[in-house]
XYZ file of C-alpha atoms in Angstrom:
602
model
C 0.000 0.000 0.000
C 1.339 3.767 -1.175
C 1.360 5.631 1.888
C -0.747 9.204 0.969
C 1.908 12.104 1.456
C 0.987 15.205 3.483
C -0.767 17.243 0.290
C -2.887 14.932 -0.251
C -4.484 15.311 3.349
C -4.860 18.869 2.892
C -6.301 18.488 -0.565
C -9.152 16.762 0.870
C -10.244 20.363 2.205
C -9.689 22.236 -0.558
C -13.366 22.454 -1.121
C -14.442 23.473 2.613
C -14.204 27.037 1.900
C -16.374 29.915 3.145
C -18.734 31.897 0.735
C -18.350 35.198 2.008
C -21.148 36.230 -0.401
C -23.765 36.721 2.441
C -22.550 39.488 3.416
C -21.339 41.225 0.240
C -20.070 40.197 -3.101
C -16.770 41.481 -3.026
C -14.481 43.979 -0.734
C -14.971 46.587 -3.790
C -19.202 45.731 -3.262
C -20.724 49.415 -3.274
C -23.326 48.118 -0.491
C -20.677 48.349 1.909
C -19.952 52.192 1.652
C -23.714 52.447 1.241
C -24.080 50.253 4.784
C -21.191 52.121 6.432
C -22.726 55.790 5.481
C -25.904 54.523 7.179
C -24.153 53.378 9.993
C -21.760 56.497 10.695
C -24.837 58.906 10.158
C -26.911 56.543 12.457
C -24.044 57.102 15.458
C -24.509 61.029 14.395
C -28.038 60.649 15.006
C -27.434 58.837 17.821
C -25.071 61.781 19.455
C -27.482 64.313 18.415
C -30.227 63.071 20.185
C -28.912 61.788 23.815
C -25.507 63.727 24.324
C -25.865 65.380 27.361
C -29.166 64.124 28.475
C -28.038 60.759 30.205
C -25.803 62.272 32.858
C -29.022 64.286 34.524
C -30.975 64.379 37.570
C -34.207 63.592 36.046
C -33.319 60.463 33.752
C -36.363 58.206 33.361
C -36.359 54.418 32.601
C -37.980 55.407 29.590
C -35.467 57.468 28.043
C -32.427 55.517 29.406
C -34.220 52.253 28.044
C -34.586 53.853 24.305
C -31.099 54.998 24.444
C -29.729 51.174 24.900
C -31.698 50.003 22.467
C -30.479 52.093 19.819
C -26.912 51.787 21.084
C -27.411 48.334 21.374
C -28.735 47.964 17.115
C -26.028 51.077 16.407
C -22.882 48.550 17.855
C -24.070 45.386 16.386
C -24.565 46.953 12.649
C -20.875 48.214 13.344
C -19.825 44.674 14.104
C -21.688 42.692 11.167
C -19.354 45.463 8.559
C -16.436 44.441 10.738
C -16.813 41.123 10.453
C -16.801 40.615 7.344
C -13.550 42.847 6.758
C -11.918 40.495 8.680
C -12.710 37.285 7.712
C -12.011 38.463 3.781
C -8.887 39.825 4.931
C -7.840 36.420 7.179
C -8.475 34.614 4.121
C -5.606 36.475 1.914
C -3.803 39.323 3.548
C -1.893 39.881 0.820
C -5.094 41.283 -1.045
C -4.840 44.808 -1.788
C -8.772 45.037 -1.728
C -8.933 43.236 1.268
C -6.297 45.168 3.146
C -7.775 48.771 1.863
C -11.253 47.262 3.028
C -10.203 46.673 6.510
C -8.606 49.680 6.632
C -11.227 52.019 5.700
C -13.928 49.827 7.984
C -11.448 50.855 10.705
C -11.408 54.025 10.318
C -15.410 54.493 10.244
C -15.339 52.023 13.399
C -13.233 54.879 15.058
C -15.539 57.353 13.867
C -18.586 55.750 15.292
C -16.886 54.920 18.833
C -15.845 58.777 19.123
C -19.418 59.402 18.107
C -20.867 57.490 20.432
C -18.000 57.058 23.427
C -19.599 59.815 25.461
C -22.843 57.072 26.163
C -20.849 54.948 28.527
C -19.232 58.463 29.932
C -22.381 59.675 30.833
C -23.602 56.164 32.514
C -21.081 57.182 34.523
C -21.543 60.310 35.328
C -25.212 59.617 35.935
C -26.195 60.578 40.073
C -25.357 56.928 40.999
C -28.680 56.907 43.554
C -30.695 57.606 40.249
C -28.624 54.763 37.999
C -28.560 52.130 40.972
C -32.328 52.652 40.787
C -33.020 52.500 37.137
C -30.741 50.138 36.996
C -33.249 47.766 38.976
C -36.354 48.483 37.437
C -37.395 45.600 35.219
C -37.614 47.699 32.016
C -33.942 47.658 32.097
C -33.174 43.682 32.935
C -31.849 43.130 29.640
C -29.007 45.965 29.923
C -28.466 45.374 33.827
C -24.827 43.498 33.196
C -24.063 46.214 30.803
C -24.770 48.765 33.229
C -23.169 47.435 36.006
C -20.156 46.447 33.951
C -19.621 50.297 32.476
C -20.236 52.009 35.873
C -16.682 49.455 37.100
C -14.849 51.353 34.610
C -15.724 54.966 36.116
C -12.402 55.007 37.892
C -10.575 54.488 34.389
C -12.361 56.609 32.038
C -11.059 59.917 30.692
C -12.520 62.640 29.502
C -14.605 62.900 26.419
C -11.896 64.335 23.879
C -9.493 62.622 25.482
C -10.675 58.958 24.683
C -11.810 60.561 21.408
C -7.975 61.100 20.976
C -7.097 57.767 21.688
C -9.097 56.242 19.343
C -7.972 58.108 16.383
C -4.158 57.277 17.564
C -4.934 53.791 17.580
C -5.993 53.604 14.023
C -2.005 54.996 13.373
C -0.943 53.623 15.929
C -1.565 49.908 17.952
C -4.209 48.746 15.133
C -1.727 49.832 12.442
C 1.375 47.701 13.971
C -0.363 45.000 14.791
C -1.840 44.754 11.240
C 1.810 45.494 9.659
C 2.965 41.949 12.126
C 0.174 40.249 10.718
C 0.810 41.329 6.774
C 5.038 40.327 7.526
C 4.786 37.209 9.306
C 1.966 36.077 6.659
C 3.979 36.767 3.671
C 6.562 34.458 5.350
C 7.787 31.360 3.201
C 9.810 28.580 3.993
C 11.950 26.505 1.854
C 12.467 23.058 2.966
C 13.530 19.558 2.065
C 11.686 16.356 3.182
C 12.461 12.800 2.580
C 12.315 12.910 -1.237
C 14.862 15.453 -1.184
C 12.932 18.087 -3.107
C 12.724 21.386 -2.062
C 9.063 22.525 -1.484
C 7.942 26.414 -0.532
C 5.546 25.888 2.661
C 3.275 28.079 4.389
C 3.220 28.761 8.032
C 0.971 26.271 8.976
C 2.859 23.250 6.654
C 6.261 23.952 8.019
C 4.721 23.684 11.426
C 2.512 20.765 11.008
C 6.531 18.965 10.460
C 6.501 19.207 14.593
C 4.801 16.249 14.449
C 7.120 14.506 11.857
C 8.405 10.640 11.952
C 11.866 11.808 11.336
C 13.960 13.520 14.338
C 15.924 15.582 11.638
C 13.195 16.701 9.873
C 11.681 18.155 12.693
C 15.096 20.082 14.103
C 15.461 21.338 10.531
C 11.918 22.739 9.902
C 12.053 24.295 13.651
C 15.749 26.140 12.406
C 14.133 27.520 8.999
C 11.356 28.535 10.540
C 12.710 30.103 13.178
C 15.131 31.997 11.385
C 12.994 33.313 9.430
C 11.386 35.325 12.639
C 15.284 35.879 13.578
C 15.867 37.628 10.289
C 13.138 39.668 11.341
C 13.799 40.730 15.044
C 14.628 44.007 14.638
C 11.606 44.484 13.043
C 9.630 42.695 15.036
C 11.242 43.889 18.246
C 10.498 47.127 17.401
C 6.510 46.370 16.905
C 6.109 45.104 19.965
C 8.095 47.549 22.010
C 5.684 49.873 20.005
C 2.912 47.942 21.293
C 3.932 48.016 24.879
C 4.739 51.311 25.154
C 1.732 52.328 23.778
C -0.018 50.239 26.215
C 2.226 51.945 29.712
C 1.467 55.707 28.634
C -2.652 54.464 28.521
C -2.620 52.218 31.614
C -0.314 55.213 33.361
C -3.316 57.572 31.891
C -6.077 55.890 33.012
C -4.793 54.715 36.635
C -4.873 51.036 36.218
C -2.170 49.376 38.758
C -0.676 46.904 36.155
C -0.223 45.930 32.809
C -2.367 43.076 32.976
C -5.206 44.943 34.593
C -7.334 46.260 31.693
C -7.787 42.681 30.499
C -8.751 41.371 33.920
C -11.140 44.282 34.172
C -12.951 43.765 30.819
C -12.838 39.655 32.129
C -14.476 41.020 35.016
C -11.851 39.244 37.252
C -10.384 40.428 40.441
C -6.374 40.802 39.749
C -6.183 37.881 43.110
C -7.895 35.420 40.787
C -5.504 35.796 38.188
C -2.459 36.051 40.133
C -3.318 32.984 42.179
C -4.208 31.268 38.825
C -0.661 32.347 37.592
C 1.070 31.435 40.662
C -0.926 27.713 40.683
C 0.780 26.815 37.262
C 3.891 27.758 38.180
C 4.263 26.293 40.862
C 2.798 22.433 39.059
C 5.684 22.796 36.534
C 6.887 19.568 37.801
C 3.912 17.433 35.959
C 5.695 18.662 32.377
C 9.230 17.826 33.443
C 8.148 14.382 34.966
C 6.225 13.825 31.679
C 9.328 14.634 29.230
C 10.802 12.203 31.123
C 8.702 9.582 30.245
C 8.832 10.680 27.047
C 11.956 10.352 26.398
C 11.887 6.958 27.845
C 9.047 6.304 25.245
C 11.320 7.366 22.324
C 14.403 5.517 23.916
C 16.475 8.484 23.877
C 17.976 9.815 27.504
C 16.810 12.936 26.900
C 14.406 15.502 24.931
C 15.130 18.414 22.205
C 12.816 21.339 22.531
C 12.183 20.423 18.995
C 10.741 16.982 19.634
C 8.409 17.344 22.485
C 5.927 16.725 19.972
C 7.328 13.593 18.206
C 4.779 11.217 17.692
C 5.530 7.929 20.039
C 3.879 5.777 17.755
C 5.982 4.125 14.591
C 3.260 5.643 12.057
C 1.692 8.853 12.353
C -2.376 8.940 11.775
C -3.661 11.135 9.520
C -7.125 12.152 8.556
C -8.875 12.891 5.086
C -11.481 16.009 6.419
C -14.322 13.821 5.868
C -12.731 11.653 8.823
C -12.300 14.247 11.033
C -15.831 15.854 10.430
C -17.587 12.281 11.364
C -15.174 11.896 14.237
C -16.233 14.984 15.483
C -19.720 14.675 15.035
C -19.872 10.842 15.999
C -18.140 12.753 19.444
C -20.784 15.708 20.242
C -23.919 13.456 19.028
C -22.728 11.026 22.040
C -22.612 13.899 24.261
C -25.588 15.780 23.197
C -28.081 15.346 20.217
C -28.367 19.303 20.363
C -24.856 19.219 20.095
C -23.947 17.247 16.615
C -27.362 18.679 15.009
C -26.247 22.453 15.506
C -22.701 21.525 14.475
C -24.029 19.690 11.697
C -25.103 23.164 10.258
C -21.871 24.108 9.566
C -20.599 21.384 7.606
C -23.423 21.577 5.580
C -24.402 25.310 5.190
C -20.359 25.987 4.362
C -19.618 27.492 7.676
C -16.006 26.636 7.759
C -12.782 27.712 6.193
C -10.187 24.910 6.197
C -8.242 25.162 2.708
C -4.601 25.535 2.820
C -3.614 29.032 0.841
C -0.832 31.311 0.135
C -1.441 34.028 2.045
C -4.014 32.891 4.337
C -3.474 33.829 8.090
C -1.945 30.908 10.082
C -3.551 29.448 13.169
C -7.358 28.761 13.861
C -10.297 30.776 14.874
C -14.139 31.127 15.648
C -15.807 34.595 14.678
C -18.883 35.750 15.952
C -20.343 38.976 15.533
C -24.431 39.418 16.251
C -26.845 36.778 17.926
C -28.955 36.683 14.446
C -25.716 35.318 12.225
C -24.323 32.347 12.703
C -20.351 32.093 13.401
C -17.799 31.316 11.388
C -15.408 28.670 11.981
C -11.300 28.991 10.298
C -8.773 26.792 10.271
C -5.987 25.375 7.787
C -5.677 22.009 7.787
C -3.082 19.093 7.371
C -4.604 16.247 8.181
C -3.155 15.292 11.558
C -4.666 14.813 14.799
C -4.229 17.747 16.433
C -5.880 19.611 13.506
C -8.983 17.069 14.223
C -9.070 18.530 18.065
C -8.744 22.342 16.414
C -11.533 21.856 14.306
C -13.327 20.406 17.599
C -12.266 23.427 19.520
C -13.610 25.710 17.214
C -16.564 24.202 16.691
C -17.277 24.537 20.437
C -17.117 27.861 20.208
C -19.446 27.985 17.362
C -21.827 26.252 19.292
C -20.901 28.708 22.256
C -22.358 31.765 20.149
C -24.871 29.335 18.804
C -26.725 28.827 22.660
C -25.996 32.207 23.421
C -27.723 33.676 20.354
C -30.853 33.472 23.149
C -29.579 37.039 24.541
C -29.214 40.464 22.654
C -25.909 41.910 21.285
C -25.085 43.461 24.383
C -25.313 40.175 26.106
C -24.274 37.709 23.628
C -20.455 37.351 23.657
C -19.208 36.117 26.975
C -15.261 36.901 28.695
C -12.360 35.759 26.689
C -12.064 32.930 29.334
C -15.359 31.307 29.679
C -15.761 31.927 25.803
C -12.988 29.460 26.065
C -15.497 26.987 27.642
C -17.444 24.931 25.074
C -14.232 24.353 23.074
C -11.978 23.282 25.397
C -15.381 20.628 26.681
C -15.524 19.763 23.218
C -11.604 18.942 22.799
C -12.708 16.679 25.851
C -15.817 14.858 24.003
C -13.417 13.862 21.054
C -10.412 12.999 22.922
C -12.595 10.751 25.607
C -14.568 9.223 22.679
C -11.390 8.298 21.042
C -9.720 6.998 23.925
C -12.787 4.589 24.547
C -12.412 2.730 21.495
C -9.034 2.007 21.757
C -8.016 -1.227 22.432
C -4.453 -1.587 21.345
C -1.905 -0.479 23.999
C 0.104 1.576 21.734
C -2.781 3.337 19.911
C -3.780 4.105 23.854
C -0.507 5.975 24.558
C -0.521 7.878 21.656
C -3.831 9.110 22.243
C -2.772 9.943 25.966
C 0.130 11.459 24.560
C -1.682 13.814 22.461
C -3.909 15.045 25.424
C -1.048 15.869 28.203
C 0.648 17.195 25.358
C -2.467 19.200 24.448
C -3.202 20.119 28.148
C 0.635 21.771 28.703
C 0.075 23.658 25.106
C -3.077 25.172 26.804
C -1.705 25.576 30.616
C 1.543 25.641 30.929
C 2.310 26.865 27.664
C -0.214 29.767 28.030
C 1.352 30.607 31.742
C 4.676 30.734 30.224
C 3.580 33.626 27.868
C 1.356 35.586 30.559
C 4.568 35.465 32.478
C 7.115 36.640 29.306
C 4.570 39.482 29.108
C 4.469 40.589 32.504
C 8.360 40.969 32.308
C 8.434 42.428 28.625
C 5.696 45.049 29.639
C 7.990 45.683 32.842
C 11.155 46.272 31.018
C 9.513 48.021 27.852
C 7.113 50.482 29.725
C 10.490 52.041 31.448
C 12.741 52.029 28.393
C 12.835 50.121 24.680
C 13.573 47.097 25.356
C 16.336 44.746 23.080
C 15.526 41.697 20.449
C 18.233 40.100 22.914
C 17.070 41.325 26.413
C 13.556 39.940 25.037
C 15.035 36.655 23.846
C 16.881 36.516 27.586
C 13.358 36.715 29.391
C 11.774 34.185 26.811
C 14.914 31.965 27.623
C 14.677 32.432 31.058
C 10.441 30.919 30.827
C 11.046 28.126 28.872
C 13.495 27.447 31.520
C 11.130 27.722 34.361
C 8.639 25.573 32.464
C 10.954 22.915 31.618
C 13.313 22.829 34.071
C 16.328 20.309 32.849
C 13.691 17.439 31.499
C 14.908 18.606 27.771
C 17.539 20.162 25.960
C 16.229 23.846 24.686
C 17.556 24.436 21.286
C 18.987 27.562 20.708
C 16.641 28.519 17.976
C 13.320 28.279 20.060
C 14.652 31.156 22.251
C 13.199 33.910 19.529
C 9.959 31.770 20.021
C 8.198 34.696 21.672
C 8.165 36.768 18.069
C 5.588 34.086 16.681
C 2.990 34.364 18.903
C 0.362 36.805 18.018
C -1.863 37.159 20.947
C 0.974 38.847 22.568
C 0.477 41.537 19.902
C -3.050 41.751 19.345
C -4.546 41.209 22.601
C -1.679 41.732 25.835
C -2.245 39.471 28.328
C -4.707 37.360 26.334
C -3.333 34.076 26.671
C -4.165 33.661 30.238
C -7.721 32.975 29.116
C -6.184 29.331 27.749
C -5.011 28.605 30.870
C -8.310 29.725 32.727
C -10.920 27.677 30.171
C -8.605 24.638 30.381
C -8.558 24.283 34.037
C -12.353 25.731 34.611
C -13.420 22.771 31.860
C -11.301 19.835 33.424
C -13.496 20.999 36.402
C -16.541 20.779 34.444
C -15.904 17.665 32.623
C -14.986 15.807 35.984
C -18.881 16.852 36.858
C -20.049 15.653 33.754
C -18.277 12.055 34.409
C -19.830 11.851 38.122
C -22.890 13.399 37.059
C -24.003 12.170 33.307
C -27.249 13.554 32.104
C -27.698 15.824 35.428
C -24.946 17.753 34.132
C -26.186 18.945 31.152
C -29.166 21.357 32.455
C -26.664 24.077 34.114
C -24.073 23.365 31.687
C -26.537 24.032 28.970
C -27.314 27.693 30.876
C -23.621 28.520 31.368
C -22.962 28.583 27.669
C -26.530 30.489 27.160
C -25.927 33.181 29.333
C -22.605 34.180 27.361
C -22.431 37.477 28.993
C -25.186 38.173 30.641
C -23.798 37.902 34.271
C -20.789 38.235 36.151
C -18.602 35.172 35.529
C -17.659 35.011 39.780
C -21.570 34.316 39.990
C -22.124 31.976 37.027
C -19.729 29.482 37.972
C -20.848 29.630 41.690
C -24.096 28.427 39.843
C -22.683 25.414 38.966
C -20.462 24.850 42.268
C -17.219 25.969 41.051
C -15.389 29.058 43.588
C -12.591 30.602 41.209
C -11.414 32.490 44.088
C -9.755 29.573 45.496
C -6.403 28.053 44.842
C -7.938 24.834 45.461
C -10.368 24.956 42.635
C -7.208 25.523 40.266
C -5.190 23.064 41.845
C -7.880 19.954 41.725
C -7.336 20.841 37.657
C -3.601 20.090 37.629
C -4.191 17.070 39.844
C -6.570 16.047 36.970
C -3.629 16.734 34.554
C -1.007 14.584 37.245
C -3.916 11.573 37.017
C -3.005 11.539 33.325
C 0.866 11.348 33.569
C 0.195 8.152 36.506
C -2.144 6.810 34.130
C 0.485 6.813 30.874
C 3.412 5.689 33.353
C 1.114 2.370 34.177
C 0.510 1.816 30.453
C 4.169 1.906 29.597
């Protein structure tokens, strides 16, 4: 039998593409200046008739509650435009069209928010006897989280033309570098050899799907070219994110926040405790990935790990998947779980929901995009066949079905946190993987499954920690003075040291690893949320074992609430206290279960 090289895995999704059509027929489509006049005039409108009459002593329900309602249709109009800019510009950002597109949607988005910015000023502003009273009435049920989440940030707001300033810098400024890291590191190709000794260009996502290669040396080389490709570009890159974090110090200095990490943790609505004592729980479990590289390496008969091949697949052949194998895993997965579940993920598969093609110039990585409770979400990915790609395209599926339960509430309540939005696809991941593991029966087939998981489970935990803690240190350094390609390679050195002790031997190249993670420029301080939904669903999923069907009701409402409600109180719902170390720790013993389990196996 011819054993099927890796294009011919990802040609089996060259036809799952999206059709971007429902929205508009091209980026050049006149309906979208036509939509984004309407818009911008509606915001005009929308200043015009409340500015200055929200912050007053006789307010009524009746006025606030029309106000909301037009705010609420004025932001997600704004977002459906957005959207689509987006997701035509992740699919080639090379695209002239697509990049002008995005650019000009960006700058009408910062027209609307200055237009409409002094609503949430107001709020605050309001006598707060008066708003603590309307903000009980029933009229206003609907927009109590809203409320109560905008009056938090009274203490940070500026004034009127001063966040009016802001935004416009942005658009020159953050949003512009940001978009200038995403347009470099996607016109990024890599020229590498593999077994037949030809020399094929890859994409970002092929030359990193080689992690998981049979061969030892194809994996160290593929790790050197395609990390020197990001070391050719340091200075660059350096120099974006030292933009990025300075830009970030003067408006946390500006608006009085105590740390760096702070204006995340505030829009999580998360006390700064939970967080640190989250951060301080992973740390401190660091032992569970050492002891496991150990057994590794024992696995691979070596005495000890490269950095490079912590993801070298313990098994002598490496499964791969044609797509239509990974859809019916998936699906064979959720419809065990739920019926709800499959039939609503169902839709996308059929309907053309999902973006999986392999294309030059396509944004690496995977993700879900939702943008107003009456359009479904889209789901992106670019895939190579292999099984972590199967567990990506069940992660983002779960947070497809996420916004799909959610869709229940209003814009203003639809989207939930970054971390609990993290909740129905890490469960999902979970549903596969247990599934999976159930039909086993082979002992080998067993341990690479288990494998897959813990190595899963660090990528999400530990992993995650590591960068939270890289940016707490580069946003130290940076906010003082510009900080080095080198001093920022030294504190990236420095974490992968903490994280894996001396269970491996860190190749030299990895130590620019910190320049190809994206989060860290888009969103500072984002990738906590990983660690947070992964230990929060472990928790979850252990209920779901113990419980079975009696589960599923308040599970069910935790996804449908998506941001309805302070998270603190949600989970309390359900019997989970995130205050407590001990809730966080009972998720790494979960993980430590894992490593016992594989070390009886072998």
């Amino acid at each position: 039998m011819v054993e099927k090289n890796q294009q011919f895995y990802e040609k089996t999704a060259e036809n799952i593409v999206w059709n971007l059509n429902e929205f508009y027929n091209s980026p050049k489509d006149p309906k979208i200046d036509e939509e984004l006049k309407k818009v911008v005039d509606s915001s005009v409108k929308f200043k015009n008739d409340y500015c200055g009459k929200i912050a007053v002593n006789n307010l009524t329900v009746q006025f606030l509650e029309k106000a909301l309602k037009e705010y609420e249709k004025l932001s997600a109009d704004s977002s459906k435009i957005s959207q689509y800019a987006f997701l035509n510009f992740s699919l080639n950002t090379l695209n002239t069209d697509g990049k002008a597109l995005l650019g000009k949607v960006e700058d009408k988005m910062a027209e609307i928010e200055n237009n409409t910015l002094f609503f949430r000023i107001e709020i605050c502003q309001a006598p707060e006897e008066l708003m603590m009273k309307l903000m009980s009435s029933p009229e206003l049920s609907n927009y109590h989280h809203f409320l109560k989440v905008t009056l938090a940030t009274k203490k940070y707001q500026l004034s009127e033309k001063e966040e009016q300033i802001i935004n416009l810098k942005n658009l020159n400024g953050k949003n512009a570098v940001t978009k200038l890291y995403d347009e470099l590191t996607s016109s990024f190709k890599y020229k590498m050899k593999l077994e037949d000794g030809k020399l094929q260009l890859m994409t970002d996502s092929q030359i990193r799907n080689l992690r998981y290669h049979q061969s030892g040396e194809i994996r160290k080389k593929s790790s050197e070219v395609y990390f020197k490709k990001y070391d050719d570009n340091l200075l660059t890159i350096s120099n974006l994110y030292n933009m990025i974090i300075r830009d970030h110090a003067v408006e946390i200095k500006l608006r009085g926040f105590k740390s760096a990490e702070e204006p995340q943790n505030v829009a999580n609505e998360l006390p700064n405790e939970v967080i640190d004592t989250l951060i301080e729980t992973a740390t401190k479990n660091t032992p569970i990935v050492q002891r496991y590289y150990r057994l590794k390496a024992k696995l691979l008969n070596t005495d000890k790990l490269n950095l490079c091949d912590i993801y070298a697949p313990v098994a002598k052949s490496v499964k791969k998947f044609e797509w239509n194998e990974a859809k019916n895993i998936v699906l064979d997965s959720f419809e065990r779980f739920d019926k709800k579940f499959h039939d609503e993920a169902k839709r996308f598969f059929d309907n053309g929901w999902i973006d999986a093609k392999i294309a030059p110039g396509k944004r690496s990585g995977a993700y879900c995009s939702s943008s107003d409770p009456q359009l479904h979400p889209f789901v992106f990915m670019n895939y190579t066949g292999n099984m972590r790609d199967v567990m990506t395209l069940a992660h983002e599926l779960g947070h497809a079905l996420h916004a799909v339960f959610s869709s229940r509430n209003t814009f203003m309540n639809y989207h939930s946190i970054l971390p609990l939005a993290e909740t129905a696809s890490v469960f999902s991941e979970r549903i596969v993987s247990d599934n999976l593991y159930k039909k086993l029966t082979d002992k080998n087939e067993k341990i690479a499954l288990l494998t897959g998981t813990l190595e899963d489970f660090f990528a999400t935990s530990f992993r995650q920690n590591m960068f939270t803690r890289f940016e707490r240190q580069a946003h130290k350094k940076a906010s003082a003075n510009v900080v080095s390609a080198d001093e920022l390679t030294e504190i990236y050195k420095s974490e992968l040291k903490v994280m894996f002790g001396d269970s491996i031997n860190i190749n030299k190249c990895y130590h620019v690893e910190w320049s190809v993670i994206p989060h860290i420029f888009h969103l500072p301080f984002y990738c906590y949320s990983y660690n947070f939904g992964l230990l929060l669903v472990l928790a979850l999923y252990q209920k779901y074992c113990e419980e079975g069907q009696n589960f599923k009701p308040g599970f069910f409402e935790l996804l449908a609430s998506g941001g309805s409600k302070d998270p603190v109180e949600m989970l309390l719902k359900v019997g989970i206290d995130i205050k407590k170390a001990e809730f966080w720790q009972k998720g790494f013993n979960f993980i430590a279960s894992k490593v016992d389990e594989l070390e009886k196996i072998m």
